[in-house]
Short mmCIF file of C-alpha atoms and ligand atoms in Angstrom, two decimals:
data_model
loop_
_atom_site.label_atom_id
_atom_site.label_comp_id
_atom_site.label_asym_id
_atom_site.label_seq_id
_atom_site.Cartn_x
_atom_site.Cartn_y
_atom_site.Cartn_z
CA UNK A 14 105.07 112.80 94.50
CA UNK A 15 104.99 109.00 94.89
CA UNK A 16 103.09 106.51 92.98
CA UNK A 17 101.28 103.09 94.72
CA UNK A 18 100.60 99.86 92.28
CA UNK A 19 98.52 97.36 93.55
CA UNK A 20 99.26 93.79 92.62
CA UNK A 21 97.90 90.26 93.19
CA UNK A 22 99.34 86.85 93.79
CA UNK A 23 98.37 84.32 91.40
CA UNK A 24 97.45 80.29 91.80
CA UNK A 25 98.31 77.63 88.97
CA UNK A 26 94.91 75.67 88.31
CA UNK A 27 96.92 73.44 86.35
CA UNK A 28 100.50 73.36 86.18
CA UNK A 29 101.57 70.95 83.46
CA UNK A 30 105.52 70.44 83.86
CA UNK A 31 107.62 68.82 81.38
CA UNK A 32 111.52 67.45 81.39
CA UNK A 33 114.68 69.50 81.97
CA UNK A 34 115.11 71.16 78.37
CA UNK A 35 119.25 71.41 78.08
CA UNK A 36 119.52 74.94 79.74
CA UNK A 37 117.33 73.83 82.99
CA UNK A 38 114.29 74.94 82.18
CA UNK A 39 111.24 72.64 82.34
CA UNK A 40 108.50 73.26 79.64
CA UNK A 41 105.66 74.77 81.15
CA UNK A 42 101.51 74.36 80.08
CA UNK A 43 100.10 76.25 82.91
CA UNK A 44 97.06 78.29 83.72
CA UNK A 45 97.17 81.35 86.35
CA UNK A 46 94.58 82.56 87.95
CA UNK A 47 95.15 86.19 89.84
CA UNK A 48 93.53 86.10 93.30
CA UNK A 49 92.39 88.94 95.51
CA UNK A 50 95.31 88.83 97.98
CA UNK A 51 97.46 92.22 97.42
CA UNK A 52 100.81 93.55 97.47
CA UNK A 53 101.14 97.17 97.32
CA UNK A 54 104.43 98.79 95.80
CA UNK A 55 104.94 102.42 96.45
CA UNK A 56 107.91 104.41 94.32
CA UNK A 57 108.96 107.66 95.54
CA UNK A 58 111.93 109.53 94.03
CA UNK A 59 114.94 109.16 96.02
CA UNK A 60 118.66 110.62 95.77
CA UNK A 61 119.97 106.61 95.18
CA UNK A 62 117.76 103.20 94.85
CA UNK A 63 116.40 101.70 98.25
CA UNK A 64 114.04 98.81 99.55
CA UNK A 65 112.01 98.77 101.91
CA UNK A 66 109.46 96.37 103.49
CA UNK A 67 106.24 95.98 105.74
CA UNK A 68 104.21 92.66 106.54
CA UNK A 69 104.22 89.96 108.33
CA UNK A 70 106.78 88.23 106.45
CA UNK A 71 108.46 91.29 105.92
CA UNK A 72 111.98 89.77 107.42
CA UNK A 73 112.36 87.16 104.80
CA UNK A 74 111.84 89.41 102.11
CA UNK A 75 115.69 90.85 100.60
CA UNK A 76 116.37 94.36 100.77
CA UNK A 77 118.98 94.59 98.66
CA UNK A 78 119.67 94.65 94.87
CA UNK A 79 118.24 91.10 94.83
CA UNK A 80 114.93 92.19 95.41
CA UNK A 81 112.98 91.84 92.48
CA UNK A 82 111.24 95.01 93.06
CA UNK A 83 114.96 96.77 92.86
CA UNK A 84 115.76 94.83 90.00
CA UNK A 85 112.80 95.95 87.89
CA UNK A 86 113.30 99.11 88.79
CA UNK A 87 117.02 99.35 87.35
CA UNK A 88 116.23 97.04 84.16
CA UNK A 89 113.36 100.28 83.53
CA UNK A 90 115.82 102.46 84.04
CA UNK A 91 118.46 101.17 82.30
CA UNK A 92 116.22 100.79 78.78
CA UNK A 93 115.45 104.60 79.85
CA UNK A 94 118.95 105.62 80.19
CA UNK A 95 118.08 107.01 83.93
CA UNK A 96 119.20 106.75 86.82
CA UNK A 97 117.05 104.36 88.92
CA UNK A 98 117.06 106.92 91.67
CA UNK A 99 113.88 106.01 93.77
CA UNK A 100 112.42 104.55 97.24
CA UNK A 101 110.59 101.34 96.82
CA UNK A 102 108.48 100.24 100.13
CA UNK A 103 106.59 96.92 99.57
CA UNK A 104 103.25 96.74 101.72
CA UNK A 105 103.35 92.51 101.41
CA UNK A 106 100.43 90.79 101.89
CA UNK A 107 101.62 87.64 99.72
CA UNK A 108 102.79 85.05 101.61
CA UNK A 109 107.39 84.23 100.92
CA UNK A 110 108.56 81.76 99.16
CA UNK A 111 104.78 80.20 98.82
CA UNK A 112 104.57 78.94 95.26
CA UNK A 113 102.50 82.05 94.70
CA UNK A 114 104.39 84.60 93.02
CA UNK A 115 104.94 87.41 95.46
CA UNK A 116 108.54 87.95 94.88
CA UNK A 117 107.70 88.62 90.88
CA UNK A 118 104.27 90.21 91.53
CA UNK A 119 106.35 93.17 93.27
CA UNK A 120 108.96 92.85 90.55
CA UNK A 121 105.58 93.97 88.27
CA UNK A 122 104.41 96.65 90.51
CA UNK A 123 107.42 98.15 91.00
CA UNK A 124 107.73 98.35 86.63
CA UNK A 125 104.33 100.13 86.27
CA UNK A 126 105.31 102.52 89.23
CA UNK A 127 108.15 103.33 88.04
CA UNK A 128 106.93 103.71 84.80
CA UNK A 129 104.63 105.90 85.96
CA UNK A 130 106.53 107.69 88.35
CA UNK A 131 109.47 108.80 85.47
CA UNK A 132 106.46 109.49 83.37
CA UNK A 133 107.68 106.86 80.81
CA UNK A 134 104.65 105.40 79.16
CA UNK A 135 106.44 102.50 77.68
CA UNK A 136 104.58 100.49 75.55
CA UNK A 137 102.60 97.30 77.42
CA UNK A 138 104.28 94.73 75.14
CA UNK A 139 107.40 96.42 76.19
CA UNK A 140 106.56 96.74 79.82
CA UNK A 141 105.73 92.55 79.47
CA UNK A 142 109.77 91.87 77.77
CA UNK A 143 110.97 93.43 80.68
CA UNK A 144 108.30 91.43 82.70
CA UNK A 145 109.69 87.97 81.18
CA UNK A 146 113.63 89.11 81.55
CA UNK A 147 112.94 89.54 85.63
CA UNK A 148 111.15 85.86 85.83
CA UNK A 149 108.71 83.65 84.59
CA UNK A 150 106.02 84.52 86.69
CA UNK A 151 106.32 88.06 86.23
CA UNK A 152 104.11 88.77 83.05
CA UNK A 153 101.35 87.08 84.33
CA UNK A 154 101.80 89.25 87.00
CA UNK A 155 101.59 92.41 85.72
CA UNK A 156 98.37 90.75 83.41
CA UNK A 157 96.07 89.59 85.73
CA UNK A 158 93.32 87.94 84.79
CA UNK A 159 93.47 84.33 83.97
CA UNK A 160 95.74 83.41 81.57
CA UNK A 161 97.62 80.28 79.90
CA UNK A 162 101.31 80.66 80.17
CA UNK A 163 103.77 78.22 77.80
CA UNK A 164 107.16 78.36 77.06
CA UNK A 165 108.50 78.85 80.99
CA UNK A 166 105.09 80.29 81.21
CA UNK A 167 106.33 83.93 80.44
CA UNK A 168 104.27 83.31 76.82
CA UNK A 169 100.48 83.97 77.91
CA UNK A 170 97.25 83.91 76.43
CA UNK A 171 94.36 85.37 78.23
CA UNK A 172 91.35 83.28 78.43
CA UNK A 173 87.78 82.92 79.91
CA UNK A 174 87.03 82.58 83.51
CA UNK A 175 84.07 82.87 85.92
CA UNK A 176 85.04 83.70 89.69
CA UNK A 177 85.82 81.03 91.77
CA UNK A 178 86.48 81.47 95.87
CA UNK A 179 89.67 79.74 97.88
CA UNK A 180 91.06 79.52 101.15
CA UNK A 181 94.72 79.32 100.66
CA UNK A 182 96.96 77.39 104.07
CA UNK A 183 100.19 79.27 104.49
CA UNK A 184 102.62 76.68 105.77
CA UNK A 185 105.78 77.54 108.46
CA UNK A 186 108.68 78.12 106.09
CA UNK A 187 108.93 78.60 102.60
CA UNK A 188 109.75 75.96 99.34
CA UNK A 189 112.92 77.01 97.24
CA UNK A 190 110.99 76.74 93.59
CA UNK A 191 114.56 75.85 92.14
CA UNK A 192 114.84 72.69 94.76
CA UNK A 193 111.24 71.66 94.08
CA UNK A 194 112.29 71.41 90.18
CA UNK A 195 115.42 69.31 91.56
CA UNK A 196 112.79 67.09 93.00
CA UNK A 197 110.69 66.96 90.39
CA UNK A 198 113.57 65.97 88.29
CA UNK A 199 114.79 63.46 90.60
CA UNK A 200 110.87 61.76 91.21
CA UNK A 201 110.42 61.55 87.36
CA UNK A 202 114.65 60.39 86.88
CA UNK A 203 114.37 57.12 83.90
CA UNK A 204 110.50 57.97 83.05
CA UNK A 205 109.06 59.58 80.40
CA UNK A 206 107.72 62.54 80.99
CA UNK A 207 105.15 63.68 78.37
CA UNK A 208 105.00 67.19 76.72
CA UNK A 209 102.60 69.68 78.61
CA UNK A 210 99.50 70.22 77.53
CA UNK A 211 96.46 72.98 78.68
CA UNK A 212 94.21 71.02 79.70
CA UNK A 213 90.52 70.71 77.43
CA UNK A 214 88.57 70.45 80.34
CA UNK A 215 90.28 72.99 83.27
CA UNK A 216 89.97 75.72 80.79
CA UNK A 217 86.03 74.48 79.96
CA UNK A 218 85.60 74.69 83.32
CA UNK A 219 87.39 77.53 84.28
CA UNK A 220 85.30 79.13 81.65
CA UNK A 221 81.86 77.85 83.25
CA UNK A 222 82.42 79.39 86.71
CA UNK A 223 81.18 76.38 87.98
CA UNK A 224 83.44 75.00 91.17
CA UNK A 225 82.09 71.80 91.11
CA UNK A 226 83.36 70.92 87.86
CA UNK A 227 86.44 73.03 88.10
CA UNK A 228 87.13 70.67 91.26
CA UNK A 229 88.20 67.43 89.65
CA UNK A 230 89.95 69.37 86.58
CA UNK A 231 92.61 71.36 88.76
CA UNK A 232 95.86 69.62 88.71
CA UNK A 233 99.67 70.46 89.65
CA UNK A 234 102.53 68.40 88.25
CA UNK A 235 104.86 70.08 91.01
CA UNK A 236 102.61 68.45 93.80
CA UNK A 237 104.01 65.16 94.33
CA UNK A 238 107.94 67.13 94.15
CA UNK A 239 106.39 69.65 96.98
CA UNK A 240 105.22 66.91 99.13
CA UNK A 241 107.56 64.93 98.85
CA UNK A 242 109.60 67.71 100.48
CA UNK A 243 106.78 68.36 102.67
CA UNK A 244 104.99 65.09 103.63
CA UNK A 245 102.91 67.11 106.41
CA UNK A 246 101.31 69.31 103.56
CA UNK A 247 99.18 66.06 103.65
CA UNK A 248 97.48 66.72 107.08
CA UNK A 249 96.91 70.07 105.99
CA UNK A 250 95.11 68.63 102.65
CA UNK A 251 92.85 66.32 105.11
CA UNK A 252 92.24 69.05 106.94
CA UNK A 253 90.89 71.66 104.21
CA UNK A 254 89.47 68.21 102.92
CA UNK A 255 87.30 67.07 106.17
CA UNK A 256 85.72 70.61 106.18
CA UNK A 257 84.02 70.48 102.94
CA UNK A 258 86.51 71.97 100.65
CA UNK A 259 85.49 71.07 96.94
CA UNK A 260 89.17 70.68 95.97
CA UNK A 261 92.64 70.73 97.47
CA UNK A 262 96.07 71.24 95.34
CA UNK A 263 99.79 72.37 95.97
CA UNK A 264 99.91 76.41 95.15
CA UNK A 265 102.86 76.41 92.15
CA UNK A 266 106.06 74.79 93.83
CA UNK A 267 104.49 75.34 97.25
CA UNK A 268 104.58 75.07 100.20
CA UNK A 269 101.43 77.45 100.18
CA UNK A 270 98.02 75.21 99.27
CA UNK A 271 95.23 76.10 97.99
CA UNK A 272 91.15 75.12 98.81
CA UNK A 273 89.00 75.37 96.11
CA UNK A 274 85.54 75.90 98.44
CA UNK A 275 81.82 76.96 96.95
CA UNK A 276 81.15 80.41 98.32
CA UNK A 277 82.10 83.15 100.83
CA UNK A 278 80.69 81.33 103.84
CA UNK A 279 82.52 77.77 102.79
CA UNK A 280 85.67 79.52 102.38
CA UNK A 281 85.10 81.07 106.08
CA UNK A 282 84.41 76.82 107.40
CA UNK A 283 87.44 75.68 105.62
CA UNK A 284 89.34 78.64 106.54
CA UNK A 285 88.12 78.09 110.67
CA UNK A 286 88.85 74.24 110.46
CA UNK A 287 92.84 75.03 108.87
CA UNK A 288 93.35 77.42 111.34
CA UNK A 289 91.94 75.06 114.22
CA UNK A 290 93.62 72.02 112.74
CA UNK A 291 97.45 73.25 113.71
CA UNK A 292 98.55 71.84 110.15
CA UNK A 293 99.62 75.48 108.63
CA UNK A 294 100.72 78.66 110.37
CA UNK A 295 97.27 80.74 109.04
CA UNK A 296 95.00 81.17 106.02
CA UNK A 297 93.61 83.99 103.82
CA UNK A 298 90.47 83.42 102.00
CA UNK A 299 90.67 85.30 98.30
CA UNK A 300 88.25 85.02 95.39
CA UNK A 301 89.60 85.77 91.76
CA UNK A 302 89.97 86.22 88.70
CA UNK A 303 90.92 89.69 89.69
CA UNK A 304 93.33 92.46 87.39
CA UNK A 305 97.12 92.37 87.21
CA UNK A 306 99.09 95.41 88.52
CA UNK A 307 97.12 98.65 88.90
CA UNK A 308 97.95 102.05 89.55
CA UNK A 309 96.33 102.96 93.01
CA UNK A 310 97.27 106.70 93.04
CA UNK A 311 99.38 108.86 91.82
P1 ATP B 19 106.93 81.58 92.60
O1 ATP B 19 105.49 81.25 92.92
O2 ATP B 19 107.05 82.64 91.52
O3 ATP B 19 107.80 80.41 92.41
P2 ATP B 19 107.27 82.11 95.38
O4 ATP B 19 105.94 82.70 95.74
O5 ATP B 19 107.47 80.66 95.72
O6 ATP B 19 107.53 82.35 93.87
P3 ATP B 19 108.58 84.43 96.36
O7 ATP B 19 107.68 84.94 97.43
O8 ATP B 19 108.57 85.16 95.07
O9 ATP B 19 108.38 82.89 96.10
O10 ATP B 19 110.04 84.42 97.01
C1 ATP B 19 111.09 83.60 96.55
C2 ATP B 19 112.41 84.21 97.04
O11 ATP B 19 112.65 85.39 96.28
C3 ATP B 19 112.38 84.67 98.48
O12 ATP B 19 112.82 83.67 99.34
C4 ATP B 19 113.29 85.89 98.49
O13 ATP B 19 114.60 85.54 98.87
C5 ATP B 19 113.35 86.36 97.04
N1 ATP B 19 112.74 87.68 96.76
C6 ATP B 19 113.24 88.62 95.95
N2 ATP B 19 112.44 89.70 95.89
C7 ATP B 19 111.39 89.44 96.67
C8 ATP B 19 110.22 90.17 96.99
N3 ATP B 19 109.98 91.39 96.52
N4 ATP B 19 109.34 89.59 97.80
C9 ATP B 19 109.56 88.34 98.28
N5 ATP B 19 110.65 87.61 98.02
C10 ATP B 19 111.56 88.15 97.22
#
């Protein structure tokens, strides 16, 4: 018997950042959005805990006890008192080290397989503790939805959203989130840097479904750290930008960005021009909100 959990990869329509708190953490008011680009996590009982990986990334992704897939998988176990005796192969779609969450939305699927797989039924409130123990992102992951996230964004609160379409530009080579915060830190050194807060009008507009006045509301305090990594995420931006693309922003700590286009068919022009531009290695168009993990079969 083996279980499969399907999980998306989220974007941050606004990503409010505050300082360094004394343990390194920055203060987060941020709102995900879960978009219809899929990893799939398949558990399978095993005689000892092993990782495996397909995709076209699949040779950055760790297939050790690193792997956040493994790790969930023993922290489950562990609160069980089991041994975390199972196969985990990761089906990733998700672009690596892209600002959008692929590492920690396997580190969810792999919790609600195994969950499922060991015939646990933990509790959901549980199942998110665990979530927020692996990493910040991971909650949201296993939510879905659209949600705001405070506190290192692990806190969430679901809220309102219409669908909105994007064309997302996967760039060569990844952006360590850690040494984007270093830059952040280092761009914002001697200024004040004001407490995040959500945003009135993203989550107004968020709420309306309308992309034309989601457009000038998205925002990403990370952007100016991820570029200034990454000055040639700018051509890309012109690019997305020259073919009609409502909206262009850095995707989390990049170096993945995101295209906020209209419909189906302006996704496919900005998607064409990217591709044709030479300013990112490809594209995947995605629409969303769409639901956190979900068992496939089992
Ligand atoms: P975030 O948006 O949460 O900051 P990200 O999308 O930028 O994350 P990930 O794809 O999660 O980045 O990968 C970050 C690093 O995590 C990778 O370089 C890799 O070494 C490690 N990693 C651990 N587990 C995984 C996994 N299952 N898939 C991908 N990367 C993983």
């Amino acid at each position: 018997m083996s279980v499969t959990v399907r999980v998306p990869a989220k974007v941050n329509v606004q990503l409010g950042v505050g300082a360094a708190r004394p343990d390194g953490f920055h203060p987060l008011a941020t709102v995900f959005l879960a978009v219809s680009l899929f990893d799939e996590v398949t558990a399978t009982p095993a005689a000892e805990p092993t990782v495996t990986c397909e995709g076209p990334d699949a040779d950055q992704v760790p297939l050790d006890r690193s792997n956040l897939a493994a790790r969930a998988a023993e922290a489950l176990a562990a609160r069980a008192g089991i041994e975390p005796a199972v196969h985990l192969h990761i089906a990733k779609n998700i672009p690596v080290a892209g600002g959008m969450a692929g590492g920690s939305a396997d580190g969810a699927a792999a919790l609600l397989a195994c969950d499922t797989l060991w015939g646990l039924d933990t509790p959901r409130t549980e199942l998110l503790a665990i979530c927020a123990e692996l990493g910040s992102d991971v909650p949201f992951s296993l939510l879905g939805g659209a949600a705001l996230g405070t506190g290192r964004g692990e806190l969430l609160t679901p809220v309102d959203a219409g669908s909105f379409h994007w064309v997302f530009a996967v760039a060569d080579g990844g952006l360590s989130t850690p040494a984007v915060f270093r830059e952040f830190d280092r761009l914002t050194a001697g200024a004040s840097v004001p407490e995040p807060e959500p945003s009135p009008e993203l989550l107004a507009a968020l709420a309306s479904g309308d992309p034309d006045r989601l457009a000038p509301a998205l925002s990403n305090g990370l952007q100016a750290a991820s570029l200034s990594l990454r000055p040639r995420l700018a051509d890309t931006f012109a690019a997305g930008l020259g073919a009609g693309a409502l909206a262009a922003l850095v995707s989390g700590s990049g170096p993945t960005t995101a295209f906020l286009v209209r419909d189906e068919e302006g996704a496919a022009k900005v998607a064409a021009a990217l591709e044709a531009s030479g300013t990112c290695r490809t594209t995947r168009t995605a629409s969303g909100p769409v639901p956190g993990a979900t068992v496939l079969s089992a």
